Amino acid sequence: MEAARRDLARMRESADAWQELRYERTADGRDANEVPRAKVLWALQYDRRPGDLSLLRFLAEQEALCRRHSPHQGLGEQAALAGFLLAEHRQAEDAWRQYEIKRANFDTLLGYDVEHVFAAGVRVTIDHLRALDHPDRDKALEYLLGTGVDEERVEEWARDEREWFPEGPADEDPLTWFDRAMLVGEKDLARAELDRWASGRERDGRTLRTLCFHLMALDEFAEAARVQRESLAFADNDWDRASAWQTLAGLERRAGDHGAAWEALCECRRALEHVDGWREAGLGRQFVEELFLLAGQAEGELAKEAFAEAERQAREVPRLPPVVFEAAAEAALNIGDEAALERYP
């Protein structure tokens, strides 16, 4: 945050420096300036000034571009934070900037609150948009008028957002700092924040799922597997048990314990026997894929046994996606089965 505050100070000194924060697509589709822009946004969150409006407008525009062109789509904390900080200025002329974030991709259309657009007030926003000369104006108005948002809802939303984006760093959820540390590549800090979040927390199903998810992000697969195994106690029906065992199998495989992965897949199969129509569901396709993945990474007889089981199940599971056949080809190569390689070119 010290570096972030220094960057913000430079941005406040000269608008020329803002170009360091512009959206810039790299050859692999990433945003070259995502991290510098995020840091400045974090600093702005904890040091809010009226004079930052122009900078916030620029940042919101860059986030709209980033979300529109990202190969992974999504919303992301940065776009939500930029939109909130801009909304706090309650300027009707920012409605279209907010609308550009809203319509940037499918995920933002669903996940970016439309109240951002109405932050200045519903009536004043609609009047402003009606006066615009923009080719998409009528389409935008039709959509916005159909949302049913009123003044009371906008005020309630604004209060909730202020709680979600507190003014002090100490008031943030540790998982927010986990995500931010991961974004800037500080895995040790991310782990410390995850430990802080988990300390003293009841180890119920939700806590264990959250902990496992974040351990996976850290590539701590062996520890994630231990947490996932603990969470099996909270799977109270056959579908959930099958899903939990399958998740455990993948974690054990990625941790390098192929024997444990195979045992977990066997438990998964036993649970699936009591689930009607599982072969028609995504869980069935994922089960076959995990079998092939294990066969592609294990050694000796275990790899062959997993491959044989994968092929048996694959014959019964319809609509397998291409990724499953890719895993099958890798597995066939791993066990040296030339006939199988012809089936999975």
Short mmCIF file of C-alpha atoms in Angstrom, two decimals:
data_model
loop_
_atom_site.label_atom_id
_atom_site.label_comp_id
_atom_site.label_asym_id
_atom_site.label_seq_id
_atom_site.Cartn_x
_atom_site.Cartn_y
_atom_site.Cartn_z
CA MET A 1 0.00 0.00 0.00
CA GLU A 2 2.94 2.36 0.49
CA ALA A 3 3.86 1.90 -3.16
CA ALA A 4 0.21 2.31 -4.13
CA ARG A 5 0.00 5.60 -2.25
CA ARG A 6 3.12 6.86 -3.99
CA ASP A 7 1.64 5.92 -7.37
CA LEU A 8 -1.57 7.75 -6.53
CA ALA A 9 0.40 10.84 -5.55
CA ARG A 10 2.06 10.83 -8.99
CA MET A 11 -1.31 10.49 -10.70
CA ARG A 12 -2.62 13.47 -8.75
CA GLU A 13 0.38 15.55 -9.77
CA SER A 14 0.01 15.08 -13.53
CA ALA A 15 -2.63 13.61 -15.82
CA ASP A 16 0.20 12.64 -18.18
CA ALA A 17 1.03 9.81 -15.78
CA TRP A 18 -2.43 8.30 -16.23
CA GLN A 19 -1.26 6.61 -19.41
CA GLU A 20 0.62 4.17 -17.17
CA LEU A 21 -2.81 2.91 -16.09
CA ARG A 22 -4.49 2.63 -19.49
CA TYR A 23 -5.89 -0.65 -20.73
CA GLU A 24 -3.22 -2.25 -22.90
CA ARG A 25 -3.86 -5.69 -24.34
CA THR A 26 -0.90 -8.06 -24.55
CA ALA A 27 -0.36 -10.80 -27.13
CA ASP A 28 -1.93 -13.41 -24.83
CA GLY A 29 -5.00 -11.26 -24.13
CA ARG A 30 -4.02 -9.97 -20.69
CA ASP A 31 -4.09 -6.35 -19.58
CA ALA A 32 -0.48 -5.15 -19.21
CA ASN A 33 -1.49 -2.45 -16.71
CA GLU A 34 -4.07 -4.32 -14.64
CA VAL A 35 -1.91 -4.41 -11.52
CA PRO A 36 -0.74 -0.75 -11.57
CA ARG A 37 -4.35 0.34 -12.10
CA ALA A 38 -5.56 -1.89 -9.28
CA LYS A 39 -3.01 -0.44 -6.86
CA VAL A 40 -4.08 3.11 -7.60
CA LEU A 41 -7.72 2.12 -7.11
CA TRP A 42 -6.89 0.61 -3.71
CA ALA A 43 -5.14 3.81 -2.69
CA LEU A 44 -8.12 5.85 -3.88
CA GLN A 45 -10.47 3.71 -1.81
CA TYR A 46 -8.66 4.71 1.39
CA ASP A 47 -8.00 8.34 0.46
CA ARG A 48 -11.13 9.75 -1.19
CA ARG A 49 -11.00 13.33 -2.45
CA PRO A 50 -13.40 15.41 -4.58
CA GLY A 51 -10.53 16.39 -6.87
CA ASP A 52 -10.06 12.78 -8.03
CA LEU A 53 -13.20 12.71 -10.16
CA SER A 54 -11.40 13.06 -13.50
CA LEU A 55 -8.94 10.33 -12.56
CA LEU A 56 -11.78 8.05 -11.50
CA ARG A 57 -13.55 8.64 -14.80
CA PHE A 58 -10.42 7.62 -16.66
CA LEU A 59 -10.01 4.51 -14.52
CA ALA A 60 -13.64 3.49 -14.99
CA GLU A 61 -13.25 3.83 -18.75
CA GLN A 62 -10.17 1.62 -18.69
CA GLU A 63 -11.96 -1.00 -16.60
CA ALA A 64 -14.81 -1.05 -19.11
CA LEU A 65 -12.30 -1.70 -21.89
CA CYS A 66 -10.55 -4.36 -19.84
CA ARG A 67 -13.78 -6.21 -19.07
CA ARG A 68 -14.95 -5.96 -22.68
CA HIS A 69 -11.76 -7.45 -24.14
CA SER A 70 -10.73 -9.89 -21.40
CA PRO A 71 -10.54 -13.46 -22.72
CA HIS A 72 -11.96 -14.64 -19.40
CA GLN A 73 -14.79 -12.08 -19.30
CA GLY A 74 -15.74 -11.75 -15.62
CA LEU A 75 -16.27 -8.68 -13.45
CA GLY A 76 -13.36 -8.46 -11.05
CA GLU A 77 -12.85 -6.33 -7.96
CA GLN A 78 -11.16 -3.51 -9.85
CA ALA A 79 -14.14 -2.75 -12.08
CA ALA A 80 -16.52 -2.94 -9.13
CA LEU A 81 -14.29 -0.67 -7.04
CA ALA A 82 -13.80 1.86 -9.84
CA GLY A 83 -17.55 1.94 -10.42
CA PHE A 84 -18.32 2.40 -6.74
CA LEU A 85 -15.80 5.20 -6.24
CA LEU A 86 -17.13 6.97 -9.32
CA ALA A 87 -20.72 6.46 -8.15
CA GLU A 88 -19.89 8.17 -4.86
CA HIS A 89 -19.52 11.45 -6.77
CA ARG A 90 -23.17 11.11 -7.88
CA GLN A 91 -22.76 12.82 -11.25
CA ALA A 92 -25.40 12.15 -13.92
CA GLU A 93 -22.84 12.59 -16.70
CA ASP A 94 -21.10 9.43 -15.46
CA ALA A 95 -24.18 7.30 -16.14
CA TRP A 96 -22.94 6.27 -19.58
CA ARG A 97 -19.50 5.35 -18.23
CA GLN A 98 -21.24 3.11 -15.72
CA TYR A 99 -23.42 1.65 -18.44
CA GLU A 100 -20.31 0.79 -20.48
CA ILE A 101 -19.05 -1.33 -17.58
CA LYS A 102 -22.49 -2.87 -17.17
CA ARG A 103 -22.64 -4.02 -20.79
CA ALA A 104 -18.94 -4.91 -21.16
CA ASN A 105 -19.57 -8.68 -21.17
CA PHE A 106 -22.05 -11.32 -20.11
CA ASP A 107 -20.69 -11.51 -16.55
CA THR A 108 -20.83 -7.77 -15.98
CA LEU A 109 -24.32 -7.65 -17.43
CA LEU A 110 -25.39 -10.07 -14.71
CA GLY A 111 -23.05 -9.10 -11.87
CA TYR A 112 -22.46 -5.36 -12.11
CA ASP A 113 -25.25 -3.64 -10.21
CA VAL A 114 -27.40 -1.41 -12.40
CA GLU A 115 -27.61 1.00 -9.45
CA HIS A 116 -24.16 2.23 -10.49
CA VAL A 117 -25.81 3.82 -13.51
CA PHE A 118 -28.46 5.51 -11.35
CA ALA A 119 -26.02 6.75 -8.68
CA ALA A 120 -26.92 10.42 -9.30
CA GLY A 121 -30.61 9.64 -8.86
CA VAL A 122 -33.10 7.85 -11.07
CA ARG A 123 -34.95 10.82 -12.55
CA VAL A 124 -31.88 12.99 -13.16
CA THR A 125 -30.09 10.03 -14.77
CA ILE A 126 -32.96 9.24 -17.15
CA ASP A 127 -33.26 12.93 -18.10
CA HIS A 128 -29.53 13.08 -18.79
CA LEU A 129 -29.56 9.97 -20.95
CA ARG A 130 -32.57 11.16 -22.94
CA ALA A 131 -30.62 14.28 -23.85
CA LEU A 132 -27.63 12.31 -25.14
CA ASP A 133 -26.87 11.97 -28.82
CA HIS A 134 -25.69 8.38 -28.86
CA PRO A 135 -26.60 5.57 -31.28
CA ASP A 136 -27.34 3.17 -28.39
CA ARG A 137 -29.29 5.67 -26.31
CA ASP A 138 -32.77 4.29 -26.97
CA LYS A 139 -31.69 0.71 -26.33
CA ALA A 140 -30.04 1.75 -23.08
CA LEU A 141 -33.12 3.68 -21.95
CA GLU A 142 -35.41 0.75 -22.73
CA TYR A 143 -33.23 -1.53 -20.63
CA LEU A 144 -32.80 0.89 -17.74
CA LEU A 145 -36.46 1.86 -17.54
CA GLY A 146 -37.32 -1.84 -17.36
CA THR A 147 -35.19 -2.49 -14.28
CA GLY A 148 -37.68 -0.98 -11.86
CA VAL A 149 -34.96 0.80 -9.87
CA ASP A 150 -36.26 3.67 -7.72
CA GLU A 151 -34.63 6.33 -5.55
CA GLU A 152 -35.02 4.33 -2.34
CA ARG A 153 -33.32 1.31 -3.87
CA VAL A 154 -30.39 3.43 -5.06
CA GLU A 155 -29.87 4.88 -1.58
CA GLU A 156 -30.05 1.45 0.04
CA TRP A 157 -27.58 0.10 -2.51
CA ALA A 158 -25.17 2.96 -1.84
CA ARG A 159 -25.21 2.22 1.89
CA ASP A 160 -24.49 -1.46 1.28
CA GLU A 161 -21.65 -0.64 -1.10
CA ARG A 162 -19.99 1.62 1.47
CA GLU A 163 -19.90 -1.33 3.84
CA TRP A 164 -18.48 -3.56 1.10
CA PHE A 165 -15.75 -1.03 0.28
CA PRO A 166 -14.71 0.42 3.67
CA GLU A 167 -12.62 3.56 3.99
CA GLY A 168 -9.92 1.96 6.14
CA PRO A 169 -7.60 -0.93 5.22
CA ALA A 170 -8.04 -2.51 8.66
CA ASP A 171 -11.76 -2.88 8.01
CA GLU A 172 -11.29 -5.11 4.97
CA ASP A 173 -12.05 -8.81 5.03
CA PRO A 174 -8.78 -10.79 5.04
CA LEU A 175 -9.97 -12.59 1.91
CA THR A 176 -9.99 -9.25 0.09
CA TRP A 177 -6.32 -8.86 0.95
CA PHE A 178 -5.78 -12.49 -0.11
CA ASP A 179 -7.15 -11.71 -3.58
CA ARG A 180 -5.14 -8.50 -3.84
CA ALA A 181 -1.94 -10.20 -2.73
CA MET A 182 -2.49 -12.92 -5.33
CA LEU A 183 -3.03 -10.32 -8.03
CA VAL A 184 0.35 -8.71 -7.35
CA GLY A 185 2.13 -12.06 -6.91
CA GLU A 186 2.66 -11.92 -3.14
CA LYS A 187 1.81 -15.52 -2.29
CA ASP A 188 3.37 -15.44 1.18
CA LEU A 189 1.21 -12.46 2.12
CA ALA A 190 -1.83 -14.16 0.59
CA ARG A 191 -1.19 -17.24 2.73
CA ALA A 192 -0.84 -15.09 5.85
CA GLU A 193 -4.18 -13.42 5.13
CA LEU A 194 -5.85 -16.78 4.53
CA ASP A 195 -4.53 -18.04 7.85
CA ARG A 196 -5.80 -14.86 9.53
CA TRP A 197 -9.24 -15.42 8.01
CA ALA A 198 -9.37 -19.06 9.11
CA SER A 199 -8.01 -18.52 12.63
CA GLY A 200 -10.67 -19.23 15.25
CA ARG A 201 -13.37 -19.74 12.63
CA GLU A 202 -15.77 -22.67 13.04
CA ARG A 203 -14.74 -25.40 10.62
CA ASP A 204 -18.16 -25.97 9.13
CA GLY A 205 -18.91 -26.89 5.53
CA ARG A 206 -18.80 -23.33 4.22
CA THR A 207 -15.53 -22.52 5.97
CA LEU A 208 -13.88 -25.69 4.67
CA ARG A 209 -15.07 -25.10 1.10
CA THR A 210 -13.74 -21.55 1.16
CA LEU A 211 -10.45 -22.63 2.69
CA CYS A 212 -10.01 -25.41 0.15
CA PHE A 213 -10.74 -23.08 -2.77
CA HIS A 214 -8.13 -20.56 -1.66
CA LEU A 215 -5.53 -23.24 -0.91
CA MET A 216 -6.01 -24.45 -4.49
CA ALA A 217 -5.31 -20.91 -5.71
CA LEU A 218 -2.03 -21.08 -3.79
CA ASP A 219 -1.20 -24.46 -5.40
CA GLU A 220 -1.20 -26.00 -1.93
CA PHE A 221 -2.87 -29.14 -3.22
CA ALA A 222 -1.84 -31.55 -0.48
CA GLU A 223 -3.19 -29.26 2.22
CA ALA A 224 -6.29 -28.54 0.16
CA ALA A 225 -6.83 -32.29 -0.09
CA ARG A 226 -6.68 -32.62 3.70
CA VAL A 227 -9.25 -29.86 4.07
CA GLN A 228 -11.45 -31.42 1.38
CA ARG A 229 -11.28 -34.78 3.15
CA GLU A 230 -12.39 -33.07 6.36
CA SER A 231 -15.32 -31.50 4.48
CA LEU A 232 -16.66 -34.93 3.48
CA ALA A 233 -18.43 -35.05 6.83
CA PHE A 234 -20.74 -32.27 5.63
CA ALA A 235 -21.82 -34.02 2.41
CA ASP A 236 -25.29 -35.24 3.38
CA ASN A 237 -26.57 -36.86 0.17
CA ASP A 238 -25.16 -39.13 -2.52
CA TRP A 239 -24.80 -36.38 -5.12
CA ASP A 240 -22.82 -34.16 -2.73
CA ARG A 241 -20.72 -37.12 -1.60
CA ALA A 242 -19.89 -38.07 -5.19
CA SER A 243 -18.98 -34.49 -6.01
CA ALA A 244 -16.86 -34.16 -2.86
CA TRP A 245 -14.97 -37.40 -3.55
CA GLN A 246 -14.35 -36.34 -7.13
CA THR A 247 -12.96 -33.00 -5.99
CA LEU A 248 -10.73 -34.83 -3.52
CA ALA A 249 -9.49 -37.12 -6.29
CA GLY A 250 -8.39 -34.16 -8.36
CA LEU A 251 -6.59 -32.57 -5.43
CA GLU A 252 -4.79 -35.79 -4.51
CA ARG A 253 -3.77 -36.25 -8.14
CA ARG A 254 -2.40 -32.70 -8.34
CA ALA A 255 -0.60 -33.25 -5.04
CA GLY A 256 1.08 -36.31 -6.54
CA ASP A 257 -0.64 -38.95 -4.40
CA HIS A 258 -2.06 -41.07 -7.21
CA GLY A 259 -3.03 -43.96 -4.95
CA ALA A 260 -5.20 -41.68 -2.82
CA ALA A 261 -6.68 -40.17 -5.98
CA TRP A 262 -7.68 -43.62 -7.23
CA GLU A 263 -9.27 -44.51 -3.88
CA ALA A 264 -11.24 -41.26 -3.96
CA LEU A 265 -12.49 -42.00 -7.48
CA CYS A 266 -13.60 -45.46 -6.36
CA GLU A 267 -15.57 -43.84 -3.52
CA CYS A 268 -17.01 -41.40 -6.02
CA ARG A 269 -18.18 -44.27 -8.21
CA ARG A 270 -19.83 -45.99 -5.25
CA ALA A 271 -21.73 -42.81 -4.40
CA LEU A 272 -22.79 -42.33 -8.01
CA GLU A 273 -24.47 -45.75 -8.00
CA HIS A 274 -27.21 -44.20 -5.87
CA VAL A 275 -27.66 -41.09 -8.05
CA ASP A 276 -30.30 -41.38 -10.75
CA GLY A 277 -29.24 -40.17 -14.18
CA TRP A 278 -25.72 -39.20 -13.17
CA ARG A 279 -24.33 -40.17 -16.58
CA GLU A 280 -26.47 -37.49 -18.21
CA ALA A 281 -25.17 -34.78 -15.87
CA GLY A 282 -22.00 -32.74 -15.87
CA LEU A 283 -20.84 -34.68 -12.83
CA GLY A 284 -20.66 -37.83 -14.95
CA ARG A 285 -18.56 -36.15 -17.64
CA GLN A 286 -16.24 -34.72 -14.99
CA PHE A 287 -15.88 -38.17 -13.41
CA VAL A 288 -14.74 -39.65 -16.72
CA GLU A 289 -12.33 -36.79 -17.30
CA GLU A 290 -10.79 -37.21 -13.85
CA LEU A 291 -10.25 -40.92 -14.52
CA PHE A 292 -8.43 -40.14 -17.76
CA LEU A 293 -6.38 -37.40 -16.08
CA LEU A 294 -5.26 -39.82 -13.39
CA ALA A 295 -4.40 -42.42 -16.04
CA GLY A 296 -2.31 -39.80 -17.79
CA GLN A 297 -0.26 -38.98 -14.70
CA ALA A 298 -0.04 -42.18 -12.71
CA GLU A 299 2.48 -44.95 -13.34
CA GLY A 300 2.47 -48.68 -13.94
CA GLU A 301 -0.56 -50.82 -13.21
CA LEU A 302 -2.46 -47.99 -11.53
CA ALA A 303 -2.36 -45.93 -14.73
CA LYS A 304 -3.60 -48.90 -16.76
CA GLU A 305 -6.37 -49.70 -14.28
CA ALA A 306 -7.55 -46.08 -14.25
CA PHE A 307 -7.47 -45.98 -18.05
CA ALA A 308 -9.52 -49.16 -18.36
CA GLU A 309 -12.12 -47.82 -15.94
CA ALA A 310 -12.21 -44.50 -17.77
CA GLU A 311 -12.91 -46.24 -21.06
CA ARG A 312 -15.65 -48.36 -19.50
CA GLN A 313 -17.35 -45.28 -18.10
CA ALA A 314 -16.83 -43.25 -21.27
CA ARG A 315 -18.89 -45.76 -23.24
CA GLU A 316 -21.86 -45.06 -20.97
CA VAL A 317 -21.58 -41.27 -20.63
CA PRO A 318 -22.93 -39.29 -23.60
CA ARG A 319 -21.80 -35.92 -24.97
CA LEU A 320 -18.25 -36.02 -23.66
CA PRO A 321 -16.54 -32.70 -24.43
CA PRO A 322 -13.28 -32.41 -26.41
CA VAL A 323 -11.26 -31.86 -23.23
CA VAL A 324 -12.09 -35.42 -22.13
CA PHE A 325 -10.75 -36.87 -25.38
CA GLU A 326 -7.62 -34.77 -25.02
CA ALA A 327 -7.10 -36.26 -21.56
CA ALA A 328 -7.76 -39.72 -23.01
CA ALA A 329 -5.09 -39.24 -25.67
CA GLU A 330 -2.56 -38.15 -23.03
CA ALA A 331 -3.45 -41.17 -20.94
CA ALA A 332 -3.10 -43.56 -23.88
CA LEU A 333 0.32 -42.08 -24.59
CA ASN A 334 1.31 -42.45 -20.93
CA ILE A 335 0.49 -46.16 -20.79
CA GLY A 336 1.85 -46.85 -24.27
CA ASP A 337 -1.43 -48.10 -25.70
CA GLU A 338 -1.02 -47.58 -29.46
CA ALA A 339 -4.46 -48.93 -30.30
CA ALA A 340 -6.05 -46.47 -27.89
CA LEU A 341 -4.04 -43.62 -29.44
CA GLU A 342 -5.79 -44.35 -32.73
CA ARG A 343 -9.15 -44.00 -30.97
CA TYR A 344 -8.15 -40.65 -29.46
CA PRO A 345 -6.10 -38.90 -32.19
#
